PDB file of C-alpha atoms in Angstrom:
ATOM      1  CA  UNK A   1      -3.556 175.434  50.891  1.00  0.00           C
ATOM      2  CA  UNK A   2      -1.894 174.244  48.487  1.00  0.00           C
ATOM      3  CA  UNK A   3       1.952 173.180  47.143  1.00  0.00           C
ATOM      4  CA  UNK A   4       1.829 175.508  44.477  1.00  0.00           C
ATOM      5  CA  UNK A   5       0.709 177.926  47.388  1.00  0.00           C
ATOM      6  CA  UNK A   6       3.528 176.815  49.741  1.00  0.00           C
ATOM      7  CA  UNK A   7       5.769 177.524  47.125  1.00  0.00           C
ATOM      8  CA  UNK A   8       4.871 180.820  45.942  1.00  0.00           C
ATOM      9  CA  UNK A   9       4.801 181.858  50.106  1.00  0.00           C
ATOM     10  CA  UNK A  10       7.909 180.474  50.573  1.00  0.00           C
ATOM     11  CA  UNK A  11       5.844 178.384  53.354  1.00  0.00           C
ATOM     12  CA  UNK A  12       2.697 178.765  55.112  1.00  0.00           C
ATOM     13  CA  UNK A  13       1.940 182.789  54.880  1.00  0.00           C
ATOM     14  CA  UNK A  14       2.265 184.033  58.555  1.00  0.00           C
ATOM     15  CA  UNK A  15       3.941 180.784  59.730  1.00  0.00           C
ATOM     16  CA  UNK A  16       5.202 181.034  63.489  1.00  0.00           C
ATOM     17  CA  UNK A  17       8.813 180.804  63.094  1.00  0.00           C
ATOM     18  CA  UNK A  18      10.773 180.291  66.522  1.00  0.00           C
ATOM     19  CA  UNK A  19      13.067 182.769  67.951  1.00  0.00           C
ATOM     20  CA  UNK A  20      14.666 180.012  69.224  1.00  0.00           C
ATOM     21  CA  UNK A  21      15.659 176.639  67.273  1.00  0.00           C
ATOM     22  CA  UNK A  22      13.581 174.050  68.588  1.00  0.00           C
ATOM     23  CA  UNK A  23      11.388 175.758  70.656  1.00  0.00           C
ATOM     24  CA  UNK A  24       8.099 174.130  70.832  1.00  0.00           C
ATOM     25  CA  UNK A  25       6.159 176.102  73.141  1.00  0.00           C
ATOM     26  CA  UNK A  26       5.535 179.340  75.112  1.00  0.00           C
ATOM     27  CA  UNK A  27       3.373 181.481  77.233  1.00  0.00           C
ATOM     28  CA  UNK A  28      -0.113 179.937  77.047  1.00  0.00           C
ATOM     29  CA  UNK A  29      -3.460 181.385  77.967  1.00  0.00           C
ATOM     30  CA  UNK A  30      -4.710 180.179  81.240  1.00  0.00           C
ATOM     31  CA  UNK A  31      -8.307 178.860  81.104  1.00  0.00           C
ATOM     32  CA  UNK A  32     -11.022 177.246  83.908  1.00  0.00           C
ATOM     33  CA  UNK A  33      -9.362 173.812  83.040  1.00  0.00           C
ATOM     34  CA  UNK A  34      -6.313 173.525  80.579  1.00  0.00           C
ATOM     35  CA  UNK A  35      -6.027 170.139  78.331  1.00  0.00           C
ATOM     36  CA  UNK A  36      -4.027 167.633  79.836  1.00  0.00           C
ATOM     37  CA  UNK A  37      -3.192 164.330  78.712  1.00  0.00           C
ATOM     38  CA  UNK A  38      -6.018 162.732  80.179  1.00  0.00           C
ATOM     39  CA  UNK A  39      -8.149 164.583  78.272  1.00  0.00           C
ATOM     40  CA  UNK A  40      -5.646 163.819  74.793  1.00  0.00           C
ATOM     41  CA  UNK A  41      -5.587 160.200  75.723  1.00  0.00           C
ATOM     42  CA  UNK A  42      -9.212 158.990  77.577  1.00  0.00           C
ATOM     43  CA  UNK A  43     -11.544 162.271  78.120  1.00  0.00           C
ATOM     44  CA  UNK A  44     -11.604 162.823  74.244  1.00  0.00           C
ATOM     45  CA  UNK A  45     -15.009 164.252  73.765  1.00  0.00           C
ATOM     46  CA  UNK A  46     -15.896 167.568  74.931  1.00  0.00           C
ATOM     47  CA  UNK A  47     -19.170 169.323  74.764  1.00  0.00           C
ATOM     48  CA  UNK A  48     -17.713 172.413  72.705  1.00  0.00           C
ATOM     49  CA  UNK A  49     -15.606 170.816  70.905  1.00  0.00           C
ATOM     50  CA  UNK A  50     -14.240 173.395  68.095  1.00  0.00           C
ATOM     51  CA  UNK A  51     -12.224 170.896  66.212  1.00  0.00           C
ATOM     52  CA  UNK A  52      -9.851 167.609  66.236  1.00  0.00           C
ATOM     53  CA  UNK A  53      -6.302 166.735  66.633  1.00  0.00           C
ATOM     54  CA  UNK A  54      -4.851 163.127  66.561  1.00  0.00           C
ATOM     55  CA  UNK A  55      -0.935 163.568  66.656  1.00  0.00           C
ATOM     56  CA  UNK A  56       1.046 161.384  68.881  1.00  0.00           C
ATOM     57  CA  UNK A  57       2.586 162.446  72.230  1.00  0.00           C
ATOM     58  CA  UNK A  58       6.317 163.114  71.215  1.00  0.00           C
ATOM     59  CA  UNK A  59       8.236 165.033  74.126  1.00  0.00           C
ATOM     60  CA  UNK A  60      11.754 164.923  73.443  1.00  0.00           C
ATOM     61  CA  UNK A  61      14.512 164.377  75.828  1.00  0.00           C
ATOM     62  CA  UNK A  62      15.187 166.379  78.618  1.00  0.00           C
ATOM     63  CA  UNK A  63      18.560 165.147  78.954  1.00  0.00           C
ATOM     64  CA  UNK A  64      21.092 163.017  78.168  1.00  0.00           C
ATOM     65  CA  UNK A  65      23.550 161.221  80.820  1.00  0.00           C
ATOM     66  CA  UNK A  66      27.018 160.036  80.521  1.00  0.00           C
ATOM     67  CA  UNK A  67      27.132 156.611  81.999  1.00  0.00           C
ATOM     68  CA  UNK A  68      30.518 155.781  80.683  1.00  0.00           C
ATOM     69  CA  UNK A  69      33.199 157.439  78.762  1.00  0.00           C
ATOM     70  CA  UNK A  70      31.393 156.280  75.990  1.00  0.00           C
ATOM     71  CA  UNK A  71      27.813 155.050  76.573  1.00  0.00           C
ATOM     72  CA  UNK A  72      25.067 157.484  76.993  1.00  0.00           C
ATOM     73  CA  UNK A  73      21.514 157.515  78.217  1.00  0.00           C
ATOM     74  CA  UNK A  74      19.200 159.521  77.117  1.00  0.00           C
ATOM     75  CA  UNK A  75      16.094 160.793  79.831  1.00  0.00           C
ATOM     76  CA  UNK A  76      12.760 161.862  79.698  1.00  0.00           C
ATOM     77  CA  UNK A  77      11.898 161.289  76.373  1.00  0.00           C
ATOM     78  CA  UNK A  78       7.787 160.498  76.256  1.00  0.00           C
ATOM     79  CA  UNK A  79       6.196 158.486  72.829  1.00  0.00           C
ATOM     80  CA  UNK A  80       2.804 157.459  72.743  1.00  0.00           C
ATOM     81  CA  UNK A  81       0.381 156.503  69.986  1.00  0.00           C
ATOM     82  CA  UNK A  82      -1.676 159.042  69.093  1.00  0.00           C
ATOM     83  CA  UNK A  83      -5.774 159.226  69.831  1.00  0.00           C
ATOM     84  CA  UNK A  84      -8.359 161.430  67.758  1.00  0.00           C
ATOM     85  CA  UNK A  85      -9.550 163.921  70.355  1.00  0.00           C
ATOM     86  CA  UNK A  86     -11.821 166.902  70.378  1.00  0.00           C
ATOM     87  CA  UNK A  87     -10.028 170.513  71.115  1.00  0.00           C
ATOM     88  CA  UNK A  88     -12.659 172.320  73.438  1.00  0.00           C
ATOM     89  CA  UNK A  89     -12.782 175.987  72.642  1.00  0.00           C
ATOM     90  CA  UNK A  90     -12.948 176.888  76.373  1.00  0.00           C
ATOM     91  CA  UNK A  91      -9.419 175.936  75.642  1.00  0.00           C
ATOM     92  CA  UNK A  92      -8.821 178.831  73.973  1.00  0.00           C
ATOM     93  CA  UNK A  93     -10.140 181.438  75.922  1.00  0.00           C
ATOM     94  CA  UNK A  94      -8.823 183.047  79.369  1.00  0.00           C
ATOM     95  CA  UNK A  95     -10.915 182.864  82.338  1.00  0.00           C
ATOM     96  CA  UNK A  96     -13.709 184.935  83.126  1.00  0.00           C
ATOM     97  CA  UNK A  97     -12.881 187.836  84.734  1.00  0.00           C
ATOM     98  CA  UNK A  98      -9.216 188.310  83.454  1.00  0.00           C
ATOM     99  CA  UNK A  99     -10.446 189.473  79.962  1.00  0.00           C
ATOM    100  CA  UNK A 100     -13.507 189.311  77.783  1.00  0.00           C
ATOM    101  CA  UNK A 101     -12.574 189.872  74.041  1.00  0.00           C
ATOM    102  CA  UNK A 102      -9.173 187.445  73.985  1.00  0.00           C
ATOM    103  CA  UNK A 103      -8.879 184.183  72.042  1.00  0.00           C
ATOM    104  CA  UNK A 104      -6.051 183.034  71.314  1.00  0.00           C
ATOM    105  CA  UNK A 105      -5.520 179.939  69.142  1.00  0.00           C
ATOM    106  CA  UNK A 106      -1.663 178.871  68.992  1.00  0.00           C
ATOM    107  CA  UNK A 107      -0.944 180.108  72.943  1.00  0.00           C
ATOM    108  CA  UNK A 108      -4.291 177.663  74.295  1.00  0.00           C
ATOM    109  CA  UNK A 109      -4.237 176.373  77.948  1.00  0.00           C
ATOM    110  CA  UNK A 110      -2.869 172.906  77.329  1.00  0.00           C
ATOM    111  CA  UNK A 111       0.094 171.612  79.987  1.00  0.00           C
ATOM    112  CA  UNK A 112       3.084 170.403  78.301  1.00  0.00           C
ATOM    113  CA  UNK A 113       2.954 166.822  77.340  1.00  0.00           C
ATOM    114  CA  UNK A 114      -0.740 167.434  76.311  1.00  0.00           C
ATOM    115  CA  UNK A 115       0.956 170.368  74.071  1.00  0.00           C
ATOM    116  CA  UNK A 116       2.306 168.103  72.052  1.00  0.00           C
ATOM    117  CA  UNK A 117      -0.265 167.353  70.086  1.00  0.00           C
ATOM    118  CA  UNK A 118      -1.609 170.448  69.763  1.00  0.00           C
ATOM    119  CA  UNK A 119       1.615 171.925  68.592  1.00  0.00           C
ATOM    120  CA  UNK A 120       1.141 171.352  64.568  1.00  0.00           C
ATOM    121  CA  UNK A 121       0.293 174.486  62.425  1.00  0.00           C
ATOM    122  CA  UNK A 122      -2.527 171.922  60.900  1.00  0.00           C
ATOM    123  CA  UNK A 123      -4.195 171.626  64.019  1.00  0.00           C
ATOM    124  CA  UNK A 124      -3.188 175.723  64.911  1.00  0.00           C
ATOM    125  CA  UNK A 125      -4.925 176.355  61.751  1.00  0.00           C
ATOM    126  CA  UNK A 126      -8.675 174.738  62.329  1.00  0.00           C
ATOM    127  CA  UNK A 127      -8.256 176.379  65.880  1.00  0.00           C
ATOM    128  CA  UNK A 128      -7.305 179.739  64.078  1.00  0.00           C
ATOM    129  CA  UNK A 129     -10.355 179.368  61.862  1.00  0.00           C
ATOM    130  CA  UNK A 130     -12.391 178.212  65.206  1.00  0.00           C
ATOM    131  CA  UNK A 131     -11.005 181.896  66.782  1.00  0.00           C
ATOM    132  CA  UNK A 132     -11.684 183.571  63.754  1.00  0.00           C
ATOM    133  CA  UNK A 133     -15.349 182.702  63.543  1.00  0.00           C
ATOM    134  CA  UNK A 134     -15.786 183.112  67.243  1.00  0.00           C
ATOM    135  CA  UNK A 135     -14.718 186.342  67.013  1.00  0.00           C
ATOM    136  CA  UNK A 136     -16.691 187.910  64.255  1.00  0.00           C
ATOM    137  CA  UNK A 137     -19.666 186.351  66.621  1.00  0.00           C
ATOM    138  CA  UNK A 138     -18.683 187.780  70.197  1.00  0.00           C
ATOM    139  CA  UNK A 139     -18.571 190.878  67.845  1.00  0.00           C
ATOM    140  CA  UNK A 140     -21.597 191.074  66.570  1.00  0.00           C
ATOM    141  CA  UNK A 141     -23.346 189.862  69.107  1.00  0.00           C
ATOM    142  CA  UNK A 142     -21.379 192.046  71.615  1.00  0.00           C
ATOM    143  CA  UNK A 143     -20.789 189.785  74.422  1.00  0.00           C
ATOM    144  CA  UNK A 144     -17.374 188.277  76.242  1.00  0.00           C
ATOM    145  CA  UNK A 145     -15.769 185.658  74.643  1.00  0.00           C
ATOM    146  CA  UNK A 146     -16.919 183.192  77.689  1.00  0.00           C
ATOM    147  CA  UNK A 147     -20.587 184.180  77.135  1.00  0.00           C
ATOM    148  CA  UNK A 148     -20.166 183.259  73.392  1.00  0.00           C
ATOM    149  CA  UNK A 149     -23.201 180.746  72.347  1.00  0.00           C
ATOM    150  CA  UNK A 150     -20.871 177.821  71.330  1.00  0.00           C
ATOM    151  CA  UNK A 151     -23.848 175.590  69.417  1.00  0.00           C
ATOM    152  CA  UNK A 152     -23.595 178.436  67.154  1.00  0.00           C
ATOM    153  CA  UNK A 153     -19.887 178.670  66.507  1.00  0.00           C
ATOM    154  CA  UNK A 154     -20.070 174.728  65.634  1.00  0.00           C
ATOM    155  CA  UNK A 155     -22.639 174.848  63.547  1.00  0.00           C
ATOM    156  CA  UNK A 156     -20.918 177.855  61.712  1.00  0.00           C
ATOM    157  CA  UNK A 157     -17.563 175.784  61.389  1.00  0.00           C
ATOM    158  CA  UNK A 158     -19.593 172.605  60.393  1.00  0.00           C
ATOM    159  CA  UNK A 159     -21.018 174.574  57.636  1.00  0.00           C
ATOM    160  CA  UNK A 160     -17.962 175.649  56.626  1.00  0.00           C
ATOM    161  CA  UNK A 161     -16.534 172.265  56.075  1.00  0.00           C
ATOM    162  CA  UNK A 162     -14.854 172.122  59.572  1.00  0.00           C
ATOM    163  CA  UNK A 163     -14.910 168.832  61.618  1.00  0.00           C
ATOM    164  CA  UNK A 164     -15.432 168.850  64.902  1.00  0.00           C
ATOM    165  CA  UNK A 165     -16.619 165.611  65.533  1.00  0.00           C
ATOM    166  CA  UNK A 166     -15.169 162.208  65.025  1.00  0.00           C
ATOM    167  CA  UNK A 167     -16.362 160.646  61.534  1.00  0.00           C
ATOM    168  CA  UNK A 168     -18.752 158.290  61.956  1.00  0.00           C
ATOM    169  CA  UNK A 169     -17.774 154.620  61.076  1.00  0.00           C
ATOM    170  CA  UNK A 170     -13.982 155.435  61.424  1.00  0.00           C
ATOM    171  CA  UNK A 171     -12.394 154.125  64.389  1.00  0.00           C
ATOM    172  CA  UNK A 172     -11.721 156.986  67.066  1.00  0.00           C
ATOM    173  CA  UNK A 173      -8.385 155.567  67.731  1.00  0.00           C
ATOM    174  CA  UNK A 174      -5.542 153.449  66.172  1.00  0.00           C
ATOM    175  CA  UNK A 175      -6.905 149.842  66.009  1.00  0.00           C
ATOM    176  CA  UNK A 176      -4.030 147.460  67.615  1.00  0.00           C
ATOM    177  CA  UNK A 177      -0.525 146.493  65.683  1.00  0.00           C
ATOM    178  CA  UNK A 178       3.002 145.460  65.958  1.00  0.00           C
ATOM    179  CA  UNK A 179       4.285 147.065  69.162  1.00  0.00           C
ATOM    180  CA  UNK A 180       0.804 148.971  70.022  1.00  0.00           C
ATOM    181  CA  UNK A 181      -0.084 149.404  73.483  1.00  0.00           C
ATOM    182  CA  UNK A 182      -3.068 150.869  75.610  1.00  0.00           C
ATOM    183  CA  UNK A 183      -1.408 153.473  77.889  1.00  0.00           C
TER     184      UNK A 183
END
């Protein structure tokens, strides 16, 4: 997409806009595993990978404290440098036996903090194009979306310019800096 597109949309055409303000998240699909931040953080390759994210963990705060009159604290606020990780597509499906023809890219079984870095309508997009493709393919070929032949869906989304897999000779995570730390 481009600016000029942006602009004659008026935005990203069929943008999520919250009902809320600021609300990041909702209902999510429930899967054999979820993402967590382990898997964001350390466990960044996954088998079926469908394709990458790298944005920081940003949680905001979940409150803020008066410790004086006037001196406040604010709590539970969560920043850490982001990682290039893999987004499995088993992520995006429910689990077997609760339904066979659902995926569901934006609402995928990760657990909040992990959410995070999912949350970005760049990253909602590759996984929309991921869902897309696996769809047409559980169609044609008939079968539940758990049974779906996943070599096939990445080599369908690597032909179509998709990555999936970190770049070879670029780092796979931020090299070291002012104020970076291994968490």
């Amino acid at each position: 997409m481009t600016h000029a597109d942006v602009a004659v949309y008026g935005g990203v055409p069929g943008g999520i806009t919250a009902a809320v303000a600021a609300a990041r998240e909702g209902a999510a699909v429930l899967d054999e595993a979820g993402v967590w931040v382990h898997d964001v953080q350390h466990d960044r390759r996954k088998p079926d990978a469908i394709a990458i994210s790298s944005h920081f963990i940003d949680s905001h705060h979940v409150q803020r404290l008066a410790v004086s009159p006037t001196e406040f604290v604010n709590e539970g606020r969560i920043w850490r440098i982001g990682r290039a990780y893999q987004i499995p597509y088993r992520s995006l499906i429910p689990k077997r036996g609760q339904c066979t023809n659902l995926i569901v890219p934006v609402a995928a079984s990760f657990t909040h903090v992990a959410f995070c870095t999912y949350r970005l309508e760049s990253t909602w997009m590759t996984a929309g194009q991921a869902a897309g493709v696996a769809a047409v393919q559980v169609a044609r070929d008939g079968t539940a979306v758990q049974d779906l032949d996943v070599a096939e869906l990445q080599a369908r989304l690597s032909d179509q310019g998709q990555i999936i897999d970190f770049v070879p000779g670029q780092p796979e995570r931020f090299p070291g800096g002012p104020g970076w730390r291994e968490f």
